[in-house]
């Protein structure tokens, strides 16, 4: 039916678009593998004028910053995502049960949090001053990120649409308690929505720098993305926060541009490597969530 | 007599309600952590908006500070900052909504025409990559392109063409374009995936019937796909209009790398709230701007939800 | 249905408000438990006297000391050591908490907003001291100084202390350091010698132009001068050198003028001339191309061999200090005689935040920084034998195998740590470094407005608007990135729109009153 020409045109267009999506990342990679002097002379380019691993040598000579920031980020992401899944679904499931008294009111209680908020200042003061989320790992997990109304609504919609009430009634007849029904029947049937909400939460925690910026003073508690931001604005951050006593390469001048880009690649690397594998769940979840919710 | 009876009925009804509540007690228990979290994270701070009406004094604290009523707002609107940040917030978001809608839709429709499964998956995967990167990383990518001393654009594109290098982080006139492009770059893949999902959900029988009737591809798009996508498009658009008073803080905070010169074109309400709190230490102004955003934003959400209810009630938020 | 929601909603509101009032009453009790200065000083004064402090009569206290800097590797050991020492002296333990330069203002403002406890902080006239005082973020401490800081009061002359006063009240302890500055440039010695740059050949900024050209031609891959928005040669030349900028907000007095007329510096002819020179240098490529946007420290470019020199405020021993940072021998070319303004004299102040749990103890500690040689050097350089070793009584060096690059304690913030004259000097420094401070301070030309601080309370919003406009324009002007003939008129108009004239009038009024009071 279709002419071959249009088909090729579409391919050409998508190849162009895919290139725009990927090339900036490749540029950063190319710069990080260049020698600092060639960057100073020729500027950034997609193919290194002079290949060099010096930036990586410099950074990994004292990997303290990276190890520390990654430990924080990984811990926060795992704990945060689990906590998010547990409390979000525990709130969403009862709301999906049509027999629950005050169900509409409680749903509105969730919806209102999407519609209106008190703004940054009172929120910040509450968490920092009164709840003491300050300079501790908890401050990267709890404030703002752990639960949001949208996720609750998406999960609730999913439960309503996929869990037949008859199933729950039958289990109830058999004498199963509510908790057992939830854990043994509902959760296994709802894996896709858990995957989706879990991925959103993982992404939010992994990419978070805002909470570090607001709540942390001690650099030991900074998340990877916030460390990356400090380095973008002040390259010395990299050399000043070393814990190394190995002088050999820190004696040399800090390769400002190339090590900056190397840090960007180190910080973005894991997600670039991993996302092609989990995007499937992501897309599946979007079909449930965004379109229906 | 009647009175007593109705009271009795009410009592019985209340009793029934109580029984229902008790029967569901396990479910209520499940909800406790979530409800508590929302109370703390969302509801209590709502009461904190009173500091927008106070002259916040560090020694007197939260409740002790004196009331100045609308003074903070008066200052906010007197300086012209309010106008600039409102204009920027609304202007950028309006353009973002239109550009991203158009590009996401185009991506979905065209990708749907790609028959080779491998190519289709490849394109989709690559176009989704930017969505997974943090704004800090995006700021690095922009910096790699625009860094005035050694960035790709100045050194590898403009220089060979004999064009004078541009001080990108100084020239306000380019930034509206830079921000729109960066936002589209990051968001189109995600939007596209949503529309692809919607297109996949369309019953193939429609197309089969159309093909038998001899409808051309573009006719199928025009008369089948688009009409069936319209509800999704409407909902997505109206939802983003409801959020038009809130911007992506990371986009406006990270990408300009805190270049003061760019402030007039990159300052939005969210960045204003943050910087007046942290660089000026002005809690009053900061919370006044925050409240302004909350209230106008709330009205906009209500308005857009009203629209959704008119158009497709089942998609309304409440 | 509706009614029931009503009652439940009420219940929820009740829960929320009671929770909030819980918080509220906590806030109230916290603020009331923050001791008023007078109460503390009288209560504690009974136990101690100005002459000596008996630590046994003091209850144990933990002090948090916040300033800018990076966290050295051995900080915990030094904190422990200093705590042990201070427990004997003032029955307090100490936590030194350096905060990275780039986020110091942000983080301290957030700490204020959340009323976090900290007991002593670095501030300065250039770091919003006046507005911190106006917002009651820091405490007036005149009485405490009298009772607990006799050594401080004895070492710092009154006119210098007064420079740090806000509305006639002391808000902190001024550091004993250089209180004036001669603005100039530092160059890599190798390059300067090669092209004949020295204080003999260079007297004014424009003398440099031909030399910069020579460097540009002779050293490919190197810019003659590394500049940043906040750190360009023109900044040094104008602010607090050709003009005394009189604290926050617009309005400055000219150093050359005989009167104290407050003018808008940006409209003056010599400012335009300086801006044009900056423009000339920028277009000819004497500055780095990314001058207006780069945020890295300027010396890094010299260290990396990308630049030959940069702007710096002069003081005795500067060339040594810069050489240590840049990793090569540097020379300093002063372009003017030392000038002492309020801004220079109050450039390092240790203030007591309103959230301090015992302001008297904070002052006792700060006073020790002006008196106690052991403590000062412990905090500045770390633990003797581990982080440094003694070369002679007053001169120290790194232990064998250690260099500046792998030093275990590289705080390097001695310029803000109380009395700098107590510091050991490094082997690489001029051993007489601190002896040069006094003649330097004495030789400085005093600004007619020395000691004047501008109270911005009545024009708070105009000053905020002014700061915004300045942020937008000055970077581009100082680095020559944009044509001053085009930009400065726009800039001036934006300043006028921001209410500059009102601020200048207010500043003039306050300055006139100050001058009149001083004449008495």
Coordinates of C-alpha atoms in Angstrom, one line a residue, chain C residues 135-509:
Chain C
X135 CA 16.5 40.2 60.3
X136 CA 17.6 39.3 63.8
X137 CA 19.5 36.3 62.6
X138 CA 22.6 37.4 64.6
X139 CA 22.8 38.9 68.1
X140 CA 24.1 42.2 69.3
X141 CA 26.8 41.3 71.7
X142 CA 28.3 44.5 73.2
X143 CA 27.6 43.5 76.8
X144 CA 28.9 40.0 76.2
X145 CA 32.1 41.4 74.7
X146 CA 32.6 43.5 77.7
X147 CA 32.3 40.5 80.0
X148 CA 33.9 37.7 78.1
X149 CA 36.1 39.1 75.4
X150 CA 38.7 41.4 77.1
X151 CA 41.5 40.1 75.0
X152 CA 39.6 40.9 71.8
X153 CA 38.7 44.4 73.0
X154 CA 42.3 45.0 73.9
X155 CA 43.9 43.9 70.6
X156 CA 41.5 45.4 68.0
X157 CA 41.4 49.2 67.8
X158 CA 38.0 50.8 68.2
X159 CA 37.8 52.4 64.8
X160 CA 38.3 49.0 63.2
X161 CA 35.7 47.4 65.5
X162 CA 33.3 50.1 64.7
X163 CA 33.4 49.2 61.0
X164 CA 31.6 46.1 61.9
X165 CA 28.9 47.8 64.0
X166 CA 25.4 47.9 62.7
X167 CA 23.4 50.9 64.1
X168 CA 26.0 51.4 66.7
X169 CA 25.9 47.9 68.0
X170 CA 28.6 45.2 67.8
X171 CA 27.4 42.1 66.1
X172 CA 30.6 40.1 66.2
X173 CA 34.3 39.9 66.7
X174 CA 36.4 41.5 63.9
X175 CA 39.3 39.4 62.8
X176 CA 42.8 40.6 63.5
X177 CA 44.2 40.7 60.0
X178 CA 44.8 43.3 57.3
X179 CA 42.0 45.8 57.3
X180 CA 42.8 47.5 54.1
X181 CA 43.6 46.4 50.6
X182 CA 45.6 47.6 47.6
X183 CA 43.9 46.2 44.5
X184 CA 46.1 44.7 41.8
X185 CA 47.0 41.7 39.8
X186 CA 49.0 38.5 40.3
X187 CA 51.0 36.9 37.6
X188 CA 52.9 33.8 37.2
X189 CA 56.5 34.9 37.9
X190 CA 57.9 33.0 35.0
X191 CA 55.6 34.7 32.5
X192 CA 55.9 38.1 34.2
X193 CA 59.7 37.9 34.0
X194 CA 59.7 36.7 30.4
X195 CA 57.7 39.7 29.3
X196 CA 58.9 42.3 31.7
X197 CA 55.9 42.8 33.9
X198 CA 56.9 44.2 37.2
X199 CA 55.7 46.9 39.7
X200 CA 58.3 49.2 38.0
X201 CA 56.8 48.9 34.5
X202 CA 53.1 48.7 35.5
X203 CA 51.6 51.6 37.4
X204 CA 48.1 51.7 36.1
X205 CA 45.7 49.3 34.6
X206 CA 46.1 50.6 31.0
X207 CA 49.9 50.2 31.2
X208 CA 49.3 46.5 31.0
X209 CA 47.7 46.5 27.5
X210 CA 50.9 46.1 25.5
X211 CA 52.2 43.4 27.8
X212 CA 49.0 41.5 27.6
X213 CA 49.3 41.6 23.8
X214 CA 52.8 40.2 24.0
X215 CA 51.7 37.3 26.2
X216 CA 48.8 36.6 23.9
X217 CA 51.1 36.4 20.9
X218 CA 53.9 34.7 22.7
X219 CA 52.0 32.1 24.6
X220 CA 49.5 30.2 22.5
X221 CA 47.0 28.2 24.4
X222 CA 47.2 30.7 27.3
X223 CA 45.0 33.7 28.0
X224 CA 46.9 36.7 29.6
X225 CA 44.3 37.2 32.3
X226 CA 41.7 34.8 33.9
X227 CA 38.5 36.7 34.9
X228 CA 35.2 35.9 36.4
X229 CA 32.1 38.1 36.8
X230 CA 32.8 38.6 40.5
X231 CA 36.6 38.6 40.1
X232 CA 37.7 40.7 37.1
X233 CA 40.5 43.3 37.3
X234 CA 37.8 46.0 36.9
X235 CA 36.0 44.9 40.0
X236 CA 39.1 45.4 42.1
X237 CA 39.8 48.7 40.4
X238 CA 36.4 50.2 41.1
X239 CA 34.7 48.7 44.2
X240 CA 36.4 49.6 47.5
X241 CA 39.3 51.2 45.6
X242 CA 38.3 54.0 43.4
X243 CA 35.0 54.1 45.3
X244 CA 33.9 53.2 48.8
X245 CA 30.7 51.4 48.0
X246 CA 29.3 51.9 51.5
X247 CA 27.8 48.5 52.1
X248 CA 24.7 47.1 50.6
X249 CA 22.7 48.8 47.9
X250 CA 23.5 51.5 45.3
X251 CA 25.5 54.7 46.1
X252 CA 29.2 55.1 46.7
X253 CA 31.6 57.9 47.5
X254 CA 34.6 58.6 45.3
X255 CA 38.0 58.2 46.8
X256 CA 39.3 61.1 44.8
X257 CA 36.5 63.5 45.7
X258 CA 37.0 65.9 48.6
X259 CA 33.4 65.7 49.8
X260 CA 31.2 62.8 50.9
X261 CA 28.6 63.1 48.1
X262 CA 26.9 59.7 47.5
X263 CA 26.8 59.0 43.7
X264 CA 25.9 56.1 41.5
X265 CA 29.3 54.6 40.7
X266 CA 28.0 53.0 37.5
X267 CA 27.2 56.4 35.9
X268 CA 30.6 58.0 36.5
X269 CA 33.1 58.7 33.8
X270 CA 36.0 56.7 35.3
X271 CA 33.7 53.7 35.6
X272 CA 32.9 54.0 31.9
X273 CA 36.6 54.3 31.1
X274 CA 37.4 51.1 33.1
X275 CA 34.5 49.3 31.4
X276 CA 35.8 50.3 28.0
X277 CA 39.3 49.0 28.9
X278 CA 37.7 45.7 30.0
X279 CA 35.8 45.6 26.7
X280 CA 39.0 46.3 24.7
X281 CA 40.8 43.5 26.6
X282 CA 38.0 41.1 26.1
X283 CA 37.6 41.7 22.4
X284 CA 41.4 41.4 21.9
X285 CA 41.3 38.1 23.7
X286 CA 43.2 39.1 26.8
X287 CA 40.5 37.6 29.0
X288 CA 39.2 34.0 28.9
X289 CA 36.2 33.8 26.6
X290 CA 33.9 32.3 29.2
X291 CA 34.7 35.1 31.8
X292 CA 31.1 36.1 32.4
X293 CA 29.9 32.6 33.1
X294 CA 32.8 30.6 34.5
X295 CA 32.4 29.9 38.2
X296 CA 35.7 28.1 38.9
X297 CA 38.2 30.0 41.0
X298 CA 40.6 32.0 38.9
X299 CA 43.8 30.6 40.2
X300 CA 42.9 27.1 38.8
X301 CA 43.4 28.4 35.3
X302 CA 46.9 29.5 36.2
X303 CA 47.5 26.2 37.9
X304 CA 46.4 24.4 34.7
X305 CA 48.6 26.6 32.6
X306 CA 45.6 28.1 30.8
X307 CA 46.2 31.7 32.1
X308 CA 49.1 33.9 33.1
X309 CA 47.4 36.0 35.9
X310 CA 44.3 37.2 37.6
X311 CA 42.9 39.9 39.8
X312 CA 43.5 39.9 43.6
X313 CA 43.1 42.2 46.6
X314 CA 46.6 42.9 47.9
X315 CA 47.9 42.3 51.4
X316 CA 51.3 41.4 52.8
X317 CA 52.4 38.0 51.8
X318 CA 49.9 37.7 49.0
X319 CA 52.3 36.4 46.4
X320 CA 53.2 33.5 48.7
X321 CA 49.6 32.7 49.4
X322 CA 48.6 32.7 45.7
X323 CA 51.7 30.8 44.8
X324 CA 50.7 28.0 47.2
X325 CA 47.3 27.8 45.6
X326 CA 48.4 28.0 42.0
X327 CA 51.3 25.6 42.5
X328 CA 53.9 28.0 40.9
X329 CA 55.8 31.1 41.9
X330 CA 53.7 34.2 41.6
X331 CA 54.3 37.9 41.8
X332 CA 51.9 40.7 42.8
X333 CA 51.5 44.0 41.0
X334 CA 49.8 46.5 43.2
X335 CA 47.9 49.2 41.2
X336 CA 47.0 51.5 44.0
X337 CA 47.9 52.5 47.5
X338 CA 46.1 50.6 50.3
X339 CA 42.7 51.9 51.0
X340 CA 40.7 51.2 54.2
X341 CA 36.9 51.1 53.9
X342 CA 34.3 49.7 56.2
X343 CA 34.1 46.8 53.8
X344 CA 37.8 46.0 54.2
X345 CA 38.0 46.6 57.9
X346 CA 34.9 44.4 58.5
X347 CA 35.9 41.7 56.0
X348 CA 36.0 38.9 58.6
X349 CA 33.7 38.8 61.5
X350 CA 32.6 36.0 63.9
X351 CA 29.0 36.5 64.9
X352 CA 26.7 34.8 67.3
X353 CA 23.5 33.5 65.6
X354 CA 20.2 34.0 67.5
X355 CA 19.9 30.2 67.7
X356 CA 23.1 29.9 69.8
X357 CA 22.2 28.0 73.0
X358 CA 24.6 30.0 75.2
X359 CA 25.8 33.2 73.5
X360 CA 28.1 34.0 76.4
X361 CA 30.0 30.7 75.7
X362 CA 30.2 31.5 72.0
X363 CA 31.8 34.8 72.8
X364 CA 34.2 33.1 75.3
X365 CA 35.3 30.8 72.5
X366 CA 35.6 33.6 70.0
X367 CA 37.7 35.5 72.5
X368 CA 40.0 32.5 72.8
X369 CA 40.6 32.7 69.1
X370 CA 42.0 36.1 69.7
X371 CA 44.2 35.1 72.5
X372 CA 45.1 31.4 72.6
X373 CA 48.0 30.6 70.3
X374 CA 47.6 26.8 70.8
X375 CA 43.9 26.8 70.0
X376 CA 44.2 29.0 66.9
X377 CA 47.0 27.0 65.4
X378 CA 45.2 23.7 66.2
X379 CA 42.2 24.8 64.3
X380 CA 44.2 26.4 61.5
X381 CA 46.8 23.8 60.8
X382 CA 45.8 20.6 62.7
X383 CA 47.7 18.5 65.1
X384 CA 51.4 19.0 65.5
X385 CA 53.5 16.0 64.5
X386 CA 50.6 14.6 62.4
X387 CA 49.4 17.3 60.1
X388 CA 52.5 19.5 60.4
X389 CA 55.9 19.6 62.1
X390 CA 57.7 22.5 63.6
X391 CA 60.7 23.9 61.8
X392 CA 61.4 26.4 64.5
X393 CA 59.3 28.1 67.2
X394 CA 57.0 29.9 64.9
X395 CA 57.6 28.3 61.6
X396 CA 56.0 25.0 60.5
X397 CA 56.2 22.7 57.5
X398 CA 54.7 19.4 56.3
X399 CA 55.9 16.2 57.7
X400 CA 58.1 14.1 55.4
X401 CA 56.2 12.7 52.5
X402 CA 53.4 15.2 52.8
X403 CA 52.8 18.1 50.4
X404 CA 50.0 20.6 49.9
X405 CA 48.3 18.2 47.6
X406 CA 48.0 15.3 50.0
X407 CA 47.9 17.3 53.2
X408 CA 45.8 15.7 55.9
X409 CA 44.5 19.0 57.2
X410 CA 44.1 21.7 54.6
X411 CA 41.6 24.0 56.1
X412 CA 43.5 27.1 55.1
X413 CA 41.0 29.5 56.7
X414 CA 43.3 31.2 59.0
X415 CA 42.3 34.7 57.7
X416 CA 38.9 34.4 59.4
X417 CA 40.0 32.5 62.5
X418 CA 40.3 35.3 65.1
X419 CA 43.8 36.7 65.6
X420 CA 45.9 36.0 62.6
X421 CA 49.0 37.4 64.3
X422 CA 49.0 34.3 66.5
X423 CA 49.4 32.0 63.5
X424 CA 52.5 30.0 62.8
X425 CA 54.0 30.8 59.4
X426 CA 54.8 28.2 56.8
X427 CA 58.3 27.5 55.8
X428 CA 57.4 28.7 52.3
X429 CA 56.0 32.0 53.6
X430 CA 57.8 35.2 54.6
X431 CA 58.6 34.5 58.2
X432 CA 57.9 38.1 59.1
X433 CA 54.6 37.9 57.3
X434 CA 52.4 39.0 60.2
X435 CA 54.8 41.7 61.3
X436 CA 54.1 43.4 58.0
X437 CA 50.4 43.7 58.8
X438 CA 50.7 46.6 61.2
X439 CA 52.6 48.9 58.9
X440 CA 50.3 47.9 56.1
X441 CA 47.2 48.8 58.1
X442 CA 48.8 52.0 59.3
X443 CA 49.8 53.1 55.9
X444 CA 46.4 52.7 54.4
X445 CA 44.4 55.7 53.3
X446 CA 41.3 55.8 55.4
X447 CA 38.0 56.3 53.6
X448 CA 36.0 59.3 54.8
X449 CA 33.2 56.9 55.5
X450 CA 35.2 54.4 57.4
X451 CA 33.0 52.9 60.1
X452 CA 29.8 53.9 58.3
X453 CA 27.4 51.0 57.8
X454 CA 24.2 51.5 55.8
X455 CA 21.0 50.5 57.5
X456 CA 18.8 49.1 54.7
X457 CA 15.6 48.6 56.8
X458 CA 13.6 51.5 55.3
X459 CA 14.6 50.6 51.7
X460 CA 14.8 46.9 52.0
X461 CA 12.8 46.2 48.8
X462 CA 14.6 48.7 46.7
X463 CA 17.9 47.2 47.7
X464 CA 16.7 43.7 46.9
X465 CA 15.5 44.9 43.5
X466 CA 18.9 46.7 43.0
X467 CA 20.8 43.5 43.8
X468 CA 18.8 41.7 41.2
X469 CA 19.6 44.3 38.5
X470 CA 23.3 44.3 39.5
X471 CA 23.4 40.5 39.2
X472 CA 22.1 40.8 35.7
X473 CA 24.4 43.4 34.3
X474 CA 27.7 43.8 36.2
X475 CA 29.2 40.4 35.2
X476 CA 29.0 41.3 31.5
X477 CA 30.4 44.8 32.1
X478 CA 33.3 43.9 34.4
X479 CA 34.4 41.1 32.1
X480 CA 34.0 43.2 28.9
X481 CA 31.7 40.6 27.5
X482 CA 29.3 43.2 26.2
X483 CA 29.8 46.7 24.8
X484 CA 29.6 49.1 27.7
X485 CA 28.4 52.0 25.5
X486 CA 25.3 49.9 24.9
X487 CA 24.9 48.1 28.2
X488 CA 25.7 50.8 30.8
X489 CA 22.8 53.1 29.7
X490 CA 20.4 50.2 29.9
X491 CA 21.9 49.2 33.2
X492 CA 21.5 52.7 34.7
X493 CA 17.9 52.9 33.5
X494 CA 17.1 49.5 35.0
X495 CA 18.7 50.7 38.3
X496 CA 16.6 53.9 38.2
X497 CA 13.5 51.7 37.6
X498 CA 14.5 49.6 40.6
X499 CA 14.3 52.7 42.8
X500 CA 18.0 53.5 43.1
X501 CA 17.5 57.2 43.6
X502 CA 15.5 56.6 46.7
X503 CA 18.2 54.4 48.2
X504 CA 21.0 56.9 47.3
X505 CA 19.0 59.7 49.0
X506 CA 18.6 57.5 52.1
X507 CA 22.2 56.6 52.1
X508 CA 23.3 60.2 51.8
X509 CA 21.0 61.1 54.7

